[in-house]
Coordinates of C-alpha atoms and ligand atoms in Angstrom, one line a residue:
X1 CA 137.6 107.6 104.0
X2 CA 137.3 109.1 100.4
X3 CA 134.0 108.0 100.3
X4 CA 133.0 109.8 103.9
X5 CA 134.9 113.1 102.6
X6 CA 133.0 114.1 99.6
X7 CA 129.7 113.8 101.2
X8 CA 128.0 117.1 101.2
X9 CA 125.4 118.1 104.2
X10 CA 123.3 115.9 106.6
X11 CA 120.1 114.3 106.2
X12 CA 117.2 115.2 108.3
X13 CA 114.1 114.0 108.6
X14 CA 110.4 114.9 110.4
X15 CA 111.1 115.1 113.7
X16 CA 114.4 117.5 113.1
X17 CA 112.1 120.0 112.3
X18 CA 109.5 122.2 113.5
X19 CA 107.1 124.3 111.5
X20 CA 108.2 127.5 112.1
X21 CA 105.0 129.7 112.8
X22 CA 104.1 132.8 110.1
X23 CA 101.5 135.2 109.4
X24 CA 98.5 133.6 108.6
X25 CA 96.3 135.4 105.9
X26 CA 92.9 133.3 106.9
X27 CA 91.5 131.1 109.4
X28 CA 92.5 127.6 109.0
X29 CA 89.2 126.2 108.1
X30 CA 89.7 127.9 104.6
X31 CA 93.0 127.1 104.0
X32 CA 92.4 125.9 100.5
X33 CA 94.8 122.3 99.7
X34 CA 94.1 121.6 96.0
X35 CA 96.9 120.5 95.0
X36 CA 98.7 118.4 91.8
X37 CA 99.8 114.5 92.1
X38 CA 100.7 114.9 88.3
X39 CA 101.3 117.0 85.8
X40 CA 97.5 116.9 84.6
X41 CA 95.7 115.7 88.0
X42 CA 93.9 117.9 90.6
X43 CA 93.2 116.5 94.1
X44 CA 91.4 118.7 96.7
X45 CA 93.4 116.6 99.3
X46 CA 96.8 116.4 98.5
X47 CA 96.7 112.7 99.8
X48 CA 97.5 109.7 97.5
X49 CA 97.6 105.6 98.7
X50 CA 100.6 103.5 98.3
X51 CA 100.1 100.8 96.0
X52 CA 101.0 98.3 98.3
X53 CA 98.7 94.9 98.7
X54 CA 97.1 95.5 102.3
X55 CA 96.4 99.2 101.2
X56 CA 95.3 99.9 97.7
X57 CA 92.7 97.8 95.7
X58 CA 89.7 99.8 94.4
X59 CA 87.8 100.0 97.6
X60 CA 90.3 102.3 98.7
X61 CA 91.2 103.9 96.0
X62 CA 87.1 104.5 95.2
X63 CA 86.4 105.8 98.4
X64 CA 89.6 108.3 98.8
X65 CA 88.6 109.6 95.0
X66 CA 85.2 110.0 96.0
X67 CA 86.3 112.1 98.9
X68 CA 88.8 114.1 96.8
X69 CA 92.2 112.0 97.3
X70 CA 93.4 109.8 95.0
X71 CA 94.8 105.9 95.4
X72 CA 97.4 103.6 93.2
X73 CA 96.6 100.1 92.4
X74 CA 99.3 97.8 93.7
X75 CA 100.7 95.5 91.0
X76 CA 101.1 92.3 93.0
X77 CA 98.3 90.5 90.5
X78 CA 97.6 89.4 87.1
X79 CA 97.6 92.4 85.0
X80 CA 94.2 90.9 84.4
X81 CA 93.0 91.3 87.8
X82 CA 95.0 94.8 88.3
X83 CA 92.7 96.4 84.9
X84 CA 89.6 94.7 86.8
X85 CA 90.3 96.7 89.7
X86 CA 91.3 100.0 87.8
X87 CA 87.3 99.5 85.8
X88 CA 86.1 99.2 88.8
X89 CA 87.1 102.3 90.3
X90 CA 86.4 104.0 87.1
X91 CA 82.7 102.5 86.6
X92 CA 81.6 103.3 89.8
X93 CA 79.7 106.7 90.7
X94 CA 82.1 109.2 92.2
X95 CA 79.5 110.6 94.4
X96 CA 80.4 109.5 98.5
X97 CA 76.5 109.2 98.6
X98 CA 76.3 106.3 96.5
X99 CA 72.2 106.2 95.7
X100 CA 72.2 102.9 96.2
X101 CA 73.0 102.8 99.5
X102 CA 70.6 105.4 100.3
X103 CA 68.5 104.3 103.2
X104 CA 65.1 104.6 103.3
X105 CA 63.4 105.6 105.6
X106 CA 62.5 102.6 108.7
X107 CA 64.6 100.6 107.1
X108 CA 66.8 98.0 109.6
X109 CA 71.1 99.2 109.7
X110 CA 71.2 95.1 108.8
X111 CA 69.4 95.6 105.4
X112 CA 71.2 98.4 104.3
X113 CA 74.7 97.2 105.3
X114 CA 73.8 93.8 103.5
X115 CA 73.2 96.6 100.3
X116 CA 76.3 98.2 101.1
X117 CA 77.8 95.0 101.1
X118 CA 76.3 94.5 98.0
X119 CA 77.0 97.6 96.2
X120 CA 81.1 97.6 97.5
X121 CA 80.0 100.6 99.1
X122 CA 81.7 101.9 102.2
X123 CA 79.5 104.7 102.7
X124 CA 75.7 105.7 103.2
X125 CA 73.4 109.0 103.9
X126 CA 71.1 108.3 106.6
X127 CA 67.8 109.6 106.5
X128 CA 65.5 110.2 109.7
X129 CA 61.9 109.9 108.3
X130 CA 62.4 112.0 105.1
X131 CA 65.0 114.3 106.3
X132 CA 68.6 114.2 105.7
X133 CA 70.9 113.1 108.7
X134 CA 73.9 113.1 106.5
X135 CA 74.9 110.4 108.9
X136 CA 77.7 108.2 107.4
X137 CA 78.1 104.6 108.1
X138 CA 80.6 102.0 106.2
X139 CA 80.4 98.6 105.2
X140 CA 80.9 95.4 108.1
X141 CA 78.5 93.9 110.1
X142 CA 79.5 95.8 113.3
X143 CA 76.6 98.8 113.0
X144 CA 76.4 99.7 116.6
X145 CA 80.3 100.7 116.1
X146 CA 79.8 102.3 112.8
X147 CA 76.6 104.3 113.5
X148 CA 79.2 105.9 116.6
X149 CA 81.9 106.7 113.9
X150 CA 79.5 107.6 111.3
X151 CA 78.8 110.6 113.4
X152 CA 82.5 112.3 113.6
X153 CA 82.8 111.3 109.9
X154 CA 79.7 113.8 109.2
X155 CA 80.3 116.6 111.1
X156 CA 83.9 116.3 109.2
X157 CA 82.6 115.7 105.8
X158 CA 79.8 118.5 106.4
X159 CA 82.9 121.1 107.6
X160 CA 85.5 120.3 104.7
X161 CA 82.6 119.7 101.9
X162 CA 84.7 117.4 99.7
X163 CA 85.2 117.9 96.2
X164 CA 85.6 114.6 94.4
X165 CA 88.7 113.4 92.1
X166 CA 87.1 112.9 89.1
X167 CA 88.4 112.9 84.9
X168 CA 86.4 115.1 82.5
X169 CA 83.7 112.5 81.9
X170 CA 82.8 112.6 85.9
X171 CA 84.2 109.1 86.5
X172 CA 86.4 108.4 89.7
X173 CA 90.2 108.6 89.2
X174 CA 92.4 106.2 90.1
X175 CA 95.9 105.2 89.7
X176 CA 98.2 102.3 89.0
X177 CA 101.5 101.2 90.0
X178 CA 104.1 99.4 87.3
X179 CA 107.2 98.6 86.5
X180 CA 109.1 100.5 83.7
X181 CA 110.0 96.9 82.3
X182 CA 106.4 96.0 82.1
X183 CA 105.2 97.7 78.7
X184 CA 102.6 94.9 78.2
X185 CA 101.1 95.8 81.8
X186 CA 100.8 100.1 81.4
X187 CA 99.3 99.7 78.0
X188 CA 96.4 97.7 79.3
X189 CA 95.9 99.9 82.1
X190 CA 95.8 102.5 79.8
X191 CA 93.3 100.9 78.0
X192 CA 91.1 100.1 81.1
X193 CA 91.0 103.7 81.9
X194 CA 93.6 104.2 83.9
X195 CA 94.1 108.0 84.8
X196 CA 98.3 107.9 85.6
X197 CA 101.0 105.3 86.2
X198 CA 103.1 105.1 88.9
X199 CA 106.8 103.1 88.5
X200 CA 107.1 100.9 91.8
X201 CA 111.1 100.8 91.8
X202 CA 113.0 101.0 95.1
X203 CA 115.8 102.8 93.7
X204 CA 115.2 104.2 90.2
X205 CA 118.5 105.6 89.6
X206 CA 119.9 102.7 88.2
X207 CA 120.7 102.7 84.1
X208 CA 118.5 100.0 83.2
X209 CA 115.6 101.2 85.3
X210 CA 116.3 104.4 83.6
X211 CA 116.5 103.5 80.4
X212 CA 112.8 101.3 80.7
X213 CA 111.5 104.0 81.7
X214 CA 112.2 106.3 78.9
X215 CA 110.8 103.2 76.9
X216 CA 107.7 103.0 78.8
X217 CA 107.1 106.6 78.3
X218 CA 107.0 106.6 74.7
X219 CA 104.4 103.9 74.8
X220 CA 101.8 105.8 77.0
X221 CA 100.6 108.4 77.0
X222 CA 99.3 108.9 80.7
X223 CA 101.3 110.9 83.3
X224 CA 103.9 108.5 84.4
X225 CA 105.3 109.4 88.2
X226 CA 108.6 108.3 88.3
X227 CA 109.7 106.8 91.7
X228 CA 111.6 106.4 94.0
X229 CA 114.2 108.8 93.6
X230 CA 116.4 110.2 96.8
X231 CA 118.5 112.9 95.7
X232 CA 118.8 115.7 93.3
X233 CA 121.3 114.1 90.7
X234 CA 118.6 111.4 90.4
X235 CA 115.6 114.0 89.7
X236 CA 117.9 115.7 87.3
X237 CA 118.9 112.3 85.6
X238 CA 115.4 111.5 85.6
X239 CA 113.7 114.6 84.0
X240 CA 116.9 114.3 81.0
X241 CA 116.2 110.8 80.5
X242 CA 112.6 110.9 80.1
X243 CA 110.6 113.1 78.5
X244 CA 107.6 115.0 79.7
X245 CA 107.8 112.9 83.3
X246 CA 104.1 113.3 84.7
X247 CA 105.4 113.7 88.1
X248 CA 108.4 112.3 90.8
X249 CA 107.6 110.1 93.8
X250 CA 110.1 110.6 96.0
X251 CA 112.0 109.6 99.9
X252 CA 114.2 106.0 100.2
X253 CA 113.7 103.7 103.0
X254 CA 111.3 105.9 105.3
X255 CA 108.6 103.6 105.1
X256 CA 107.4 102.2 108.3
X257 CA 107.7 98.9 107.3
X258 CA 110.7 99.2 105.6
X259 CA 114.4 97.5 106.8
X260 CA 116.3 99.3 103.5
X261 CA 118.1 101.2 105.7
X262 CA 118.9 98.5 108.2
X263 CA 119.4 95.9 105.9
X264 CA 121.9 98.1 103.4
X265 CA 122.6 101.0 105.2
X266 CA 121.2 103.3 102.2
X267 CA 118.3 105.4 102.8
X268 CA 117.6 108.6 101.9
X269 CA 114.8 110.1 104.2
X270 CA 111.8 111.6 102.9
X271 CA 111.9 115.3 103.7
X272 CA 115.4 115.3 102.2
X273 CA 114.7 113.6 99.9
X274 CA 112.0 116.4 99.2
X275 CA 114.7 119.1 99.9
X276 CA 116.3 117.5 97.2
X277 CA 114.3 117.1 94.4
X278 CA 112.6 120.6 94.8
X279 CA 116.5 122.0 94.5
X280 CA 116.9 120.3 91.2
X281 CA 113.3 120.8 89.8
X282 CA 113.9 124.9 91.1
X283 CA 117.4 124.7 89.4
X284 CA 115.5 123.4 86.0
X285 CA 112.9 126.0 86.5
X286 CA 110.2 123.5 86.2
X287 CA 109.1 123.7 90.0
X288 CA 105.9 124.9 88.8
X289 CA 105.6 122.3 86.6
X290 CA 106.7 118.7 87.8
X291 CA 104.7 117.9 91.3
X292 CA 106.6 115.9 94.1
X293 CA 104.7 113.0 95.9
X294 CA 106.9 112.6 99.3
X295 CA 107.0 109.1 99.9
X296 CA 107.2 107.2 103.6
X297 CA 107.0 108.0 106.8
X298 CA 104.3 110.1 106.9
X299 CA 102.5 109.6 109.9
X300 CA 100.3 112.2 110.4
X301 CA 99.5 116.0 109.1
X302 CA 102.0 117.5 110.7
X303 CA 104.8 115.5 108.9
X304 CA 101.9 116.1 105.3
X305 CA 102.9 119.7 106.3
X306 CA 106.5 119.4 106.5
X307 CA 107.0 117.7 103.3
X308 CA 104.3 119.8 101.4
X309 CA 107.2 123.1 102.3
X310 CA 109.7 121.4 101.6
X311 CA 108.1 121.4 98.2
X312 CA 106.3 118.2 97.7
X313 CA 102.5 118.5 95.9
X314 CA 101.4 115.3 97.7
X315 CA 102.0 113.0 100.2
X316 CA 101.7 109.5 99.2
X317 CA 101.0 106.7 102.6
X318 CA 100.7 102.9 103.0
X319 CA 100.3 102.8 107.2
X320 CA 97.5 105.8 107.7
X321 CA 95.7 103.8 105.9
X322 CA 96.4 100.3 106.6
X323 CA 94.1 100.0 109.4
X324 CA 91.3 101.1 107.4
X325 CA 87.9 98.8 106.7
X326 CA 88.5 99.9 103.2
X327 CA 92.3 98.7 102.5
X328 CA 92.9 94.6 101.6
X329 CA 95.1 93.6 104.6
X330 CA 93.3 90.9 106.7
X331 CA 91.7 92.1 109.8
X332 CA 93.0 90.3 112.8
X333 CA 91.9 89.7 116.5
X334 CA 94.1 90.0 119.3
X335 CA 93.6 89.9 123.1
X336 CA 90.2 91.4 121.9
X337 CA 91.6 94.1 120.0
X338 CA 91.0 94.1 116.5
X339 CA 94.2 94.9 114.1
X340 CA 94.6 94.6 110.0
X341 CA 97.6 92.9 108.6
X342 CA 100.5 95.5 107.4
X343 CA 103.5 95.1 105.0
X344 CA 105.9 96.0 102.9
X345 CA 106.2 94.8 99.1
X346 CA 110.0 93.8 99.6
X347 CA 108.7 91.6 102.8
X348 CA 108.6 87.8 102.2
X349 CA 105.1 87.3 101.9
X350 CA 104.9 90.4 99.3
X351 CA 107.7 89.3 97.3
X352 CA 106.4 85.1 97.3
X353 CA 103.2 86.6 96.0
X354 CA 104.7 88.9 93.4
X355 CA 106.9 86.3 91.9
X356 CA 104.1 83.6 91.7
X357 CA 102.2 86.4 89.6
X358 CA 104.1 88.9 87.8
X359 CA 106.8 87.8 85.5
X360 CA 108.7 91.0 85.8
X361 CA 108.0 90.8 89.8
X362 CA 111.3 88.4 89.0
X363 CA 114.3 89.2 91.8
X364 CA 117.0 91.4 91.4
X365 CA 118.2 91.3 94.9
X366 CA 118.4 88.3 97.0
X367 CA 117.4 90.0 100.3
X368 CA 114.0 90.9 102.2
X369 CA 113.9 94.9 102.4
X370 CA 110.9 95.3 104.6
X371 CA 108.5 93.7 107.4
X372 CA 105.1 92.5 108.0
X373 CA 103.1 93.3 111.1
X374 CA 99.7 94.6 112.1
X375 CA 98.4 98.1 112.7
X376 CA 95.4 98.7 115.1
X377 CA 92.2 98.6 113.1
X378 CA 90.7 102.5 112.5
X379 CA 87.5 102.2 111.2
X380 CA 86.6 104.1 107.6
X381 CA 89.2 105.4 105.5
X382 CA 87.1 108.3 104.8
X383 CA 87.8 109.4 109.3
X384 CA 91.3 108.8 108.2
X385 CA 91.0 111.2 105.5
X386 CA 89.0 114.2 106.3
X387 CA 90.7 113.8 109.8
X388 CA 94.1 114.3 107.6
X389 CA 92.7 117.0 106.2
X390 CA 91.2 119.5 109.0
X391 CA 94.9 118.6 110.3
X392 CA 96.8 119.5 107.0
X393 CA 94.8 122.9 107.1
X394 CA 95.4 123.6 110.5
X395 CA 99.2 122.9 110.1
X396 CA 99.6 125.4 107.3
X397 CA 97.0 128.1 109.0
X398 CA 100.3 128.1 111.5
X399 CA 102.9 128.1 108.4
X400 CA 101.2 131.3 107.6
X401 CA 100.1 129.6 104.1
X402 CA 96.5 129.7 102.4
X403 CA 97.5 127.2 99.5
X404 CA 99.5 124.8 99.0
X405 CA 101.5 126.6 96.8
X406 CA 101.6 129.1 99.2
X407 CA 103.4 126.8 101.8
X408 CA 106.6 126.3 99.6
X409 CA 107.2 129.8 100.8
X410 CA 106.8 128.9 104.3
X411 CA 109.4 127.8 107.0
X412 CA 110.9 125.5 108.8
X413 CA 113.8 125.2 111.5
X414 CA 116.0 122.8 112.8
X415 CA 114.6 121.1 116.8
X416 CA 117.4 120.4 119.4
X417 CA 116.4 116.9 121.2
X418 CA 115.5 119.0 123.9
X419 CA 113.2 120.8 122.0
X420 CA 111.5 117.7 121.0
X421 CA 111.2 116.3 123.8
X422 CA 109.3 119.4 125.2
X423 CA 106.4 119.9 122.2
X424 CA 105.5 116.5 123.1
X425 CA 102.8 116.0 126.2
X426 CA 105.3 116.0 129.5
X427 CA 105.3 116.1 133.2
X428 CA 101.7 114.9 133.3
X429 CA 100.6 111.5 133.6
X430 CA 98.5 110.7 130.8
X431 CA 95.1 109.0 131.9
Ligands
XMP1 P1 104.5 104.4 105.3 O1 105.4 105.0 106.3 O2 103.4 105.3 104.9 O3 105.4 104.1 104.0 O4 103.9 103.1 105.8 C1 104.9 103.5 102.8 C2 106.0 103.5 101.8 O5 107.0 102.6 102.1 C3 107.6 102.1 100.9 N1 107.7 100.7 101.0 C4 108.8 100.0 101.3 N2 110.0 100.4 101.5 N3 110.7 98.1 101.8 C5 111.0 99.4 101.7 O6 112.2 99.7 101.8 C6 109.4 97.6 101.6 O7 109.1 96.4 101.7 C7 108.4 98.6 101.3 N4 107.1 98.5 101.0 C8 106.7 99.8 100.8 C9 106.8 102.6 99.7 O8 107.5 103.7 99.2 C10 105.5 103.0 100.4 O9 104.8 104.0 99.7

């Protein structure tokens, strides 16, 4: 029992917690959430893709920077085919407009979703003779479907008036996921254009990972967000080790498709793991300095929320997105319901890929560490997103919070399992 003895505290996790209402300075609407995801990168929402191969190619990342997010290239591919998709992102126009799938006036849905098609665009204006609908319709041949969603997607876009992630030469940002052994891999994507690296390590507190890491980071010169880290002796460990770290990514086995806890019993759940790093980071002073992605199991705003006063800078997600036209996973029909495929990069079919691929994708455990599975399809990313973010802003109009900044100051409180059970819909029969 030495082992149970010495451990300090308890872990908690979303649903332990309720945001605990403050005095709100403005009306949620202008709750402002620009926000860091490194050291150097602004995002106006504080939302970042997992690199994970059914969420993040440069579809997704392209049309999250274009509405002021920012994605991560997985790394299960060539590093040839992972700098393609980084100069893809980066060549494109940052503008969600993209002219070229500007319709013209009469012109058939069918034509200009076959120039969508064309263009990788997932997003149109619409025009009505010569006047702006500002209408929004995404790529896929089901219009009738689309031109429905296009209309929420416009009165969201027109009320949250994104602000695009772009570097100083106006050219969408993206990131890219690595590992710290894979030198040869970060210094091409630097090359590509790559605007920060993100390490793709389960559990980084481990001395060899540790050590690659500092090596990696002499090498580049890109913010490099070191991940995934659990508790505060890691983040302290981490920010000694390596110099100038651009940024930590941090939460252990909260993922929805994840089996780390179930399979090893370790886990470290994102809003601790949160809790955590924002104690070291506070007791280092550099708080201000070193942002904190919060990593898995964010499942909608009001989670986003929790984390962000907790003190993460970001939230990072693989399922909110998943479901999305825009992400890689292979849509599926089932009993006439339309689902894309999900899962995790330490499920079989992610590892059988990675090792066929990436020589350093080579196995250091001998077990499967998550799951594959479906998610109901959702339509654009860009619903997802701005949906996210009229949420986010109403979550922290109730924290009492006008930034983001402003929400580390804010509150939360511990929920009784009665109390939980009572702030969810009850004693109604839901039609
Ligand atoms: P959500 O909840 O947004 O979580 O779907 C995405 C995060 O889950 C992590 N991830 C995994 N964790 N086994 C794990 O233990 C896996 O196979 C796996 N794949 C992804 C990762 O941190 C991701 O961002």
């Amino acid at each position: 029992m030495a082992g149970f003895s010495s451990v300090k505290g308890e872990v908690i996790t979303f649903d332990d917690v309720v945001i605990v209402p403050g005095k709100s300075p403005v009306e949620p609407k202008d709750v402002e959430l620009s926000s860091r995801v490194t050291k150097s990168i602004w995002v106006s929402i504080p939302l970042v893709s997992s690199p994970m191969d059914t969420v993040t190619e440069w579809r997704m990342a392209l049309i999250l920077a274009r509405l002021g997010a920012v994605g991560v290239i997985h790394r299960n591919m060539s590093i040839e085919e992972q700098v393609g998709q980084v100069e893809r992102v980066k060549s494109s126009p940052p503008s969600p407009w993209f002219e070229v799938a500007k319709s013209t006036p009469g012109e058939p849905v069918s034509q200009l979703l076959f120039r969508m098609a064309e263009a990788g665009v997932g997003a149109a204006v619409i025009f009505e003779g010569s006047a702006y609908r500002g209408v929004y319709v995404a790529a896929g041949p089901r219009s009738e479907f689309w031109l429905r969603k296009a209309e929420a997607v416009a009165a969201l876009t027109t009320a949250i008036k994104p602000i695009p992630t772009i570097d100083e030469e106006g050219r969408p940002r993206v990131g890219a996921a690595v590992s710290p052994f894979d030198v040869e891999r970060a210094k091409a994507l630097e090359k590509a254009g790559v605007d920060f690296l993100v390490t793709d390590v389960a559990h980084l507190h481990n001395v060899n990972a540790l050590r690659a890491l500092r090596e990696l980071s002499k090498q580049v010169s890109v913010d490099i967000v070191a991940g995934n880290l659990g508790t505060k002796e890691a983040v302290l460990d981490v920010v000694s080790v390596v110099e100038d770290v651009g940024g930590l990514r941090v939460g252990i086995a909260s993922g929805s498709i994840c089996t780390t806890g179930e399979v090893t019993g370790a886990s470290m759940p994102t809003l601790t793991a949160v809790i955590n790093a924002y104690e070291a980071l506070k007791e280092l002073g550099a708080e201000n300095r070193i942002p904190i992605i919060a990593d898995g199991g964010v499942r909608n705003a009001g989670d986003a929320a929790k984390a962000i006063i907790a003190g993460a800078s970001s939230v990072m997600v693989g399922r909110m997105l998943a479901g999305t036209e825009e992400s890689p996973g292979q849509l599926v029909s089932v009993g006439g319901r339309l689902y894309k495929q999900y899962r995790g990069m330490a499920s079989r079919g992610a590892i059988e890929k990675r090792h066929a691929g990436d020589r350093y994708g080579g196995r250091s455990k001998l077990i499967e560490e998550g799951v594959e599975g479906l998610v109901p399809y959702r339509g654009s990313a860009a619903e997802v997103l701005l949906e996210f973010a009229a949420g986010l802003q109403a979550a922290l109009g109730y924290a009492g919070a006008s930034t983001i900044k402003e929400a580390w100051s804010a509150r939360l409180a511990r929920i009784t399992a009665a109390g939980l059970r009572e702030i969810k819909p009850h004693d109604v029969v839901l039609g």
